[in-house]
Amino acid sequence: MFTGIIEAIGEIAAVAETGGDLRLYVRTGALDLADVKLGDSIATNGVCLTAVALPGDGFVADVSRETLSHTRFTRLQVGEKVNLEKAMLPTTRFGGHIVSGHVDGVGVILSRQEDARSIRFTLQAPVALQRYLVAKGSVTVDGVSLTVNSVEGCDFVLNIVPHTAQETIIDGYQTGQQVHLEVDIIARYLEGLLGQVKDNNDNNSQGLTLDKLSAAGFMHR
């Protein structure tokens, strides 16, 4: 579990195809690895990766075909910058929102414009994620916890303050660039619960019928 508050900017040191999937070597820059051990999770551009080796200046992780199918990791290039966040601790200050590190889809940067000292981005989400985007709600972009300014169809607007631009890779975003999106996990759980309630109501929508009475043993045909 993560908070969406980026701790450091890393760099892809190596990308290797291994048995049909990928193995990544990520140099972690200023990220403190003193408390990281094998098997720990590190969010890399919003993707929860498990450290399988710790060479000293970073970590190595395997990326499954399932993860590759939902991310842009198949297009990663050596030297590419990435956002990094270690898994949260029980004592961690919760500055962002609940982030699982499971990417829901890939979005596209539609526009970028200066807005006083901030940067205003318009992004387009996949159609399947549209229903989870609400004004003033939360969304994760490449692992960064952000607030949605406004929504129109699949398009949504973000305002990036100078500190966020400086501490993440967002300052380098250009029109047409693809980014990882993770919607608010609470919205997903609510959708699932409401769907179950609707199904139960639909199943009971006919009220009392002869078939139901017969099945309950109250009458014989």
mmCIF file of N, CA, C and O in Angstrom, residues 126-185:
data_model
loop_
_atom_site.group_PDB
_atom_site.id
_atom_site.type_symbol
_atom_site.label_atom_id
_atom_site.label_comp_id
_atom_site.label_asym_id
_atom_site.label_seq_id
_atom_site.Cartn_x
_atom_site.Cartn_y
_atom_site.Cartn_z
ATOM 1 N N PRO A 126 -9.004 6.114 -20.313
ATOM 2 C CA PRO A 126 -9.759 5.112 -21.057
ATOM 3 C C PRO A 126 -11.246 5.196 -20.691
ATOM 4 O O PRO A 126 -11.599 5.571 -19.569
ATOM 5 N N VAL A 127 -12.113 4.843 -21.619
ATOM 6 C CA VAL A 127 -13.558 4.932 -21.398
ATOM 7 C C VAL A 127 -13.980 4.159 -20.145
ATOM 8 O O VAL A 127 -14.852 4.595 -19.384
ATOM 9 N N ALA A 128 -13.348 3.015 -19.900
ATOM 10 C CA ALA A 128 -13.730 2.171 -18.761
ATOM 11 C C ALA A 128 -13.476 2.849 -17.414
ATOM 12 O O ALA A 128 -14.079 2.454 -16.401
ATOM 13 N N LEU A 129 -12.641 3.877 -17.379
ATOM 14 C CA LEU A 129 -12.328 4.556 -16.113
ATOM 15 C C LEU A 129 -13.110 5.847 -15.920
ATOM 16 O O LEU A 129 -13.019 6.463 -14.862
ATOM 17 N N GLN A 130 -13.876 6.237 -16.907
ATOM 18 C CA GLN A 130 -14.581 7.520 -16.853
ATOM 19 C C GLN A 130 -15.458 7.640 -15.613
ATOM 20 O O GLN A 130 -15.493 8.680 -14.953
ATOM 21 N N ARG A 131 -16.163 6.575 -15.267
ATOM 22 C CA ARG A 131 -17.127 6.654 -14.156
ATOM 23 C C ARG A 131 -16.473 6.837 -12.788
ATOM 24 O O ARG A 131 -17.144 7.172 -11.809
ATOM 25 N N TYR A 132 -15.163 6.623 -12.700
ATOM 26 C CA TYR A 132 -14.476 6.777 -11.419
ATOM 27 C C TYR A 132 -13.895 8.173 -11.220
ATOM 28 O O TYR A 132 -13.360 8.467 -10.148
ATOM 29 N N LEU A 133 -13.968 9.015 -12.240
ATOM 30 C CA LEU A 133 -13.374 10.348 -12.163
ATOM 31 C C LEU A 133 -14.421 11.373 -11.777
ATOM 32 O O LEU A 133 -15.442 11.526 -12.471
ATOM 33 N N VAL A 134 -14.207 12.076 -10.682
ATOM 34 C CA VAL A 134 -15.148 13.099 -10.233
ATOM 35 C C VAL A 134 -14.366 14.345 -9.838
ATOM 36 O O VAL A 134 -13.219 14.266 -9.372
ATOM 37 N N ALA A 135 -14.976 15.493 -10.042
ATOM 38 C CA ALA A 135 -14.336 16.757 -9.669
ATOM 39 C C ALA A 135 -14.027 16.773 -8.178
ATOM 40 O O ALA A 135 -14.871 16.417 -7.352
ATOM 41 N N LYS A 136 -12.814 17.150 -7.836
ATOM 42 C CA LYS A 136 -12.285 17.224 -6.475
ATOM 43 C C LYS A 136 -12.065 15.845 -5.867
ATOM 44 O O LYS A 136 -11.779 15.744 -4.656
ATOM 45 N N GLY A 137 -12.183 14.795 -6.674
ATOM 46 C CA GLY A 137 -11.830 13.458 -6.227
ATOM 47 C C GLY A 137 -10.348 13.207 -6.448
ATOM 48 O O GLY A 137 -9.615 14.066 -6.938
ATOM 49 N N SER A 138 -9.896 12.015 -6.087
ATOM 50 C CA SER A 138 -8.478 11.679 -6.192
ATOM 51 C C SER A 138 -8.213 10.758 -7.382
ATOM 52 O O SER A 138 -9.045 9.934 -7.749
ATOM 53 N N VAL A 139 -7.029 10.912 -7.959
ATOM 54 C CA VAL A 139 -6.552 10.024 -9.011
ATOM 55 C C VAL A 139 -5.039 9.935 -8.874
ATOM 56 O O VAL A 139 -4.395 10.888 -8.411
ATOM 57 N N THR A 140 -4.478 8.796 -9.246
ATOM 58 C CA THR A 140 -3.035 8.622 -9.206
ATOM 59 C C THR A 140 -2.498 8.625 -10.629
ATOM 60 O O THR A 140 -2.979 7.867 -11.473
ATOM 61 N N VAL A 141 -1.523 9.476 -10.902
ATOM 62 C CA VAL A 141 -0.898 9.579 -12.220
ATOM 63 C C VAL A 141 0.586 9.259 -12.075
ATOM 64 O O VAL A 141 1.311 9.980 -11.388
ATOM 65 N N ASP A 142 1.010 8.153 -12.665
ATOM 66 C CA ASP A 142 2.404 7.699 -12.525
ATOM 67 C C ASP A 142 2.822 7.658 -11.063
ATOM 68 O O ASP A 142 3.947 8.044 -10.706
ATOM 69 N N GLY A 143 1.896 7.230 -10.213
ATOM 70 C CA GLY A 143 2.198 7.075 -8.796
ATOM 71 C C GLY A 143 2.007 8.300 -7.943
ATOM 72 O O GLY A 143 2.206 8.248 -6.728
ATOM 73 N N VAL A 144 1.612 9.427 -8.545
ATOM 74 C CA VAL A 144 1.447 10.689 -7.808
ATOM 75 C C VAL A 144 -0.015 10.892 -7.444
ATOM 76 O O VAL A 144 -0.888 10.866 -8.316
ATOM 77 N N SER A 145 -0.294 11.103 -6.178
ATOM 78 C CA SER A 145 -1.643 11.394 -5.709
ATOM 79 C C SER A 145 -2.020 12.821 -6.092
ATOM 80 O O SER A 145 -1.360 13.779 -5.680
ATOM 81 N N LEU A 146 -3.090 12.960 -6.894
ATOM 82 C CA LEU A 146 -3.500 14.269 -7.384
ATOM 83 C C LEU A 146 -5.001 14.461 -7.235
ATOM 84 O O LEU A 146 -5.766 13.494 -7.177
ATOM 85 N N THR A 147 -5.411 15.731 -7.210
ATOM 86 C CA THR A 147 -6.827 16.085 -7.131
ATOM 87 C C THR A 147 -7.337 16.462 -8.513
ATOM 88 O O THR A 147 -6.707 17.266 -9.212
ATOM 89 N N VAL A 148 -8.471 15.904 -8.886
ATOM 90 C CA VAL A 148 -9.086 16.204 -10.186
ATOM 91 C C VAL A 148 -9.782 17.566 -10.100
ATOM 92 O O VAL A 148 -10.633 17.781 -9.236
ATOM 93 N N ASN A 149 -9.416 18.489 -10.990
ATOM 94 C CA ASN A 149 -10.051 19.808 -10.999
ATOM 95 C C ASN A 149 -11.453 19.754 -11.603
ATOM 96 O O ASN A 149 -12.404 20.300 -11.053
ATOM 97 N N SER A 150 -11.545 19.148 -12.776
ATOM 98 C CA SER A 150 -12.830 19.067 -13.477
ATOM 99 C C SER A 150 -12.800 17.868 -14.410
ATOM 100 O O SER A 150 -11.731 17.357 -14.761
ATOM 101 N N VAL A 151 -14.005 17.435 -14.808
ATOM 102 C CA VAL A 151 -14.142 16.264 -15.670
ATOM 103 C C VAL A 151 -15.149 16.562 -16.765
ATOM 104 O O VAL A 151 -16.216 17.150 -16.517
ATOM 105 N N GLU A 152 -14.830 16.175 -17.993
ATOM 106 C CA GLU A 152 -15.768 16.271 -19.107
ATOM 107 C C GLU A 152 -15.609 15.014 -19.957
ATOM 108 O O GLU A 152 -14.629 14.887 -20.696
ATOM 109 N N GLY A 153 -16.538 14.100 -19.799
ATOM 110 C CA GLY A 153 -16.419 12.817 -20.482
ATOM 111 C C GLY A 153 -15.225 12.059 -19.947
ATOM 112 O O GLY A 153 -15.084 11.861 -18.736
ATOM 113 N N CYS A 154 -14.330 11.629 -20.843
ATOM 114 C CA CYS A 154 -13.118 10.916 -20.436
ATOM 115 C C CYS A 154 -11.959 11.860 -20.159
ATOM 116 O O CYS A 154 -10.881 11.424 -19.747
ATOM 117 N N ASP A 155 -12.162 13.155 -20.390
ATOM 118 C CA ASP A 155 -11.097 14.137 -20.190
ATOM 119 C C ASP A 155 -11.181 14.732 -18.787
ATOM 120 O O ASP A 155 -12.281 15.025 -18.297
ATOM 121 N N PHE A 156 -10.024 14.908 -18.158
ATOM 122 C CA PHE A 156 -10.015 15.535 -16.835
ATOM 123 C C PHE A 156 -8.806 16.451 -16.715
ATOM 124 O O PHE A 156 -7.796 16.288 -17.410
ATOM 125 N N VAL A 157 -8.939 17.430 -15.822
ATOM 126 C CA VAL A 157 -7.934 18.488 -15.682
ATOM 127 C C VAL A 157 -7.248 18.385 -14.326
ATOM 128 O O VAL A 157 -7.899 18.155 -13.299
ATOM 129 N N LEU A 158 -5.926 18.558 -14.343
ATOM 130 C CA LEU A 158 -5.119 18.552 -13.125
ATOM 131 C C LEU A 158 -4.318 19.844 -13.041
ATOM 132 O O LEU A 158 -3.868 20.368 -14.059
ATOM 133 N N ASN A 159 -4.134 20.340 -11.824
ATOM 134 C CA ASN A 159 -3.299 21.515 -11.604
ATOM 135 C C ASN A 159 -2.090 21.079 -10.776
ATOM 136 O O ASN A 159 -2.243 20.592 -9.656
ATOM 137 N N ILE A 160 -0.893 21.236 -11.337
ATOM 138 C CA ILE A 160 0.331 20.771 -10.682
ATOM 139 C C ILE A 160 1.080 21.957 -10.083
ATOM 140 O O ILE A 160 1.536 22.844 -10.814
ATOM 141 N N VAL A 161 1.204 21.970 -8.761
ATOM 142 C CA VAL A 161 1.895 23.066 -8.090
ATOM 143 C C VAL A 161 3.403 22.893 -8.265
ATOM 144 O O VAL A 161 3.891 21.795 -8.582
ATOM 145 N N PRO A 162 4.182 23.975 -8.088
ATOM 146 C CA PRO A 162 5.629 23.917 -8.329
ATOM 147 C C PRO A 162 6.350 22.799 -7.573
ATOM 148 O O PRO A 162 7.236 22.149 -8.126
ATOM 149 N N HIS A 163 5.997 22.561 -6.308
ATOM 150 C CA HIS A 163 6.682 21.530 -5.530
ATOM 151 C C HIS A 163 6.492 20.153 -6.157
ATOM 152 O O HIS A 163 7.459 19.371 -6.276
ATOM 153 N N THR A 164 5.270 19.836 -6.558
ATOM 154 C CA THR A 164 4.997 18.534 -7.174
ATOM 155 C C THR A 164 5.745 18.387 -8.491
ATOM 156 O O THR A 164 6.306 17.330 -8.790
ATOM 157 N N ALA A 165 5.765 19.447 -9.281
ATOM 158 C CA ALA A 165 6.490 19.407 -10.552
ATOM 159 C C ALA A 165 7.981 19.167 -10.327
ATOM 160 O O ALA A 165 8.627 18.422 -11.075
ATOM 161 N N GLN A 166 8.526 19.764 -9.274
ATOM 162 C CA GLN A 166 9.961 19.654 -8.994
ATOM 163 C C GLN A 166 10.333 18.280 -8.465
ATOM 164 O O GLN A 166 11.421 17.766 -8.774
ATOM 165 N N GLU A 167 9.462 17.674 -7.661
ATOM 166 C CA GLU A 167 9.801 16.430 -6.973
ATOM 167 C C GLU A 167 9.379 15.170 -7.725
ATOM 168 O O GLU A 167 9.598 14.054 -7.242
ATOM 169 N N THR A 168 8.774 15.320 -8.900
ATOM 170 C CA THR A 168 8.310 14.176 -9.680
ATOM 171 C C THR A 168 8.730 14.344 -11.139
ATOM 172 O O THR A 168 9.343 15.348 -11.509
ATOM 173 N N ILE A 169 8.361 13.371 -11.968
ATOM 174 C CA ILE A 169 8.686 13.459 -13.394
ATOM 175 C C ILE A 169 7.635 14.243 -14.171
ATOM 176 O O ILE A 169 7.765 14.416 -15.391
ATOM 177 N N ILE A 170 6.621 14.764 -13.483
ATOM 178 C CA ILE A 170 5.513 15.437 -14.168
ATOM 179 C C ILE A 170 5.967 16.675 -14.932
ATOM 180 O O ILE A 170 5.420 17.010 -15.986
ATOM 181 N N ASP A 171 6.986 17.344 -14.434
ATOM 182 C CA ASP A 171 7.459 18.562 -15.106
ATOM 183 C C ASP A 171 7.909 18.277 -16.542
ATOM 184 O O ASP A 171 7.918 19.176 -17.383
ATOM 185 N N GLY A 172 8.256 17.031 -16.825
ATOM 186 C CA GLY A 172 8.718 16.679 -18.162
ATOM 187 C C GLY A 172 7.624 16.187 -19.099
ATOM 188 O O GLY A 172 7.897 15.880 -20.263
ATOM 189 N N TYR A 173 6.379 16.140 -18.619
ATOM 190 C CA TYR A 173 5.278 15.649 -19.462
ATOM 191 C C TYR A 173 5.060 16.555 -20.667
ATOM 192 O O TYR A 173 5.055 17.781 -20.544
ATOM 193 N N GLN A 174 4.825 15.922 -21.812
ATOM 194 C CA GLN A 174 4.515 16.647 -23.039
ATOM 195 C C GLN A 174 3.236 16.091 -23.663
ATOM 196 O O GLN A 174 2.827 14.961 -23.361
ATOM 197 N N THR A 175 2.611 16.869 -24.521
ATOM 198 C CA THR A 175 1.382 16.448 -25.197
ATOM 199 C C THR A 175 1.620 15.138 -25.947
ATOM 200 O O THR A 175 2.634 14.973 -26.632
ATOM 201 N N GLY A 176 0.686 14.216 -25.776
ATOM 202 C CA GLY A 176 0.771 12.917 -26.435
ATOM 203 C C GLY A 176 1.418 11.842 -25.598
ATOM 204 O O GLY A 176 1.369 10.659 -25.952
ATOM 205 N N GLN A 177 2.020 12.229 -24.478
ATOM 206 C CA GLN A 177 2.698 11.257 -23.623
ATOM 207 C C GLN A 177 1.690 10.374 -22.903
ATOM 208 O O GLN A 177 0.618 10.817 -22.497
ATOM 209 N N GLN A 178 2.031 9.105 -22.723
ATOM 210 C CA GLN A 178 1.183 8.162 -22.002
ATOM 211 C C GLN A 178 1.599 8.098 -20.538
ATOM 212 O O GLN A 178 2.794 8.192 -20.213
ATOM 213 N N VAL A 179 0.609 7.931 -19.654
ATOM 214 C CA VAL A 179 0.867 7.872 -18.219
ATOM 215 C C VAL A 179 0.004 6.782 -17.588
ATOM 216 O O VAL A 179 -1.048 6.413 -18.110
ATOM 217 N N HIS A 180 0.470 6.275 -16.451
ATOM 218 C CA HIS A 180 -0.286 5.261 -15.715
ATOM 219 C C HIS A 180 -1.357 5.925 -14.850
ATOM 220 O O HIS A 180 -1.079 6.919 -14.171
ATOM 221 N N LEU A 181 -2.549 5.362 -14.860
ATOM 222 C CA LEU A 181 -3.648 5.878 -14.044
ATOM 223 C C LEU A 181 -4.134 4.805 -13.071
ATOM 224 O O LEU A 181 -4.298 3.642 -13.446
ATOM 225 N N GLU A 182 -4.333 5.219 -11.843
ATOM 226 C CA GLU A 182 -5.019 4.366 -10.860
ATOM 227 C C GLU A 182 -6.131 5.183 -10.232
ATOM 228 O O GLU A 182 -5.877 6.260 -9.682
ATOM 229 N N VAL A 183 -7.359 4.700 -10.330
ATOM 230 C CA VAL A 183 -8.493 5.438 -9.787
ATOM 231 C C VAL A 183 -8.603 5.191 -8.291
ATOM 232 O O VAL A 183 -7.931 4.319 -7.726
ATOM 233 N N ASP A 184 -9.459 5.950 -7.646
ATOM 234 C CA ASP A 184 -9.655 5.862 -6.200
ATOM 235 C C ASP A 184 -10.183 4.475 -5.844
ATOM 236 O O ASP A 184 -11.233 4.046 -6.315
ATOM 237 N N ILE A 185 -9.452 3.753 -4.986
ATOM 238 C CA ILE A 185 -9.826 2.397 -4.631
ATOM 239 C C ILE A 185 -11.170 2.354 -3.890
ATOM 240 O O ILE A 185 -11.916 1.380 -3.979
#
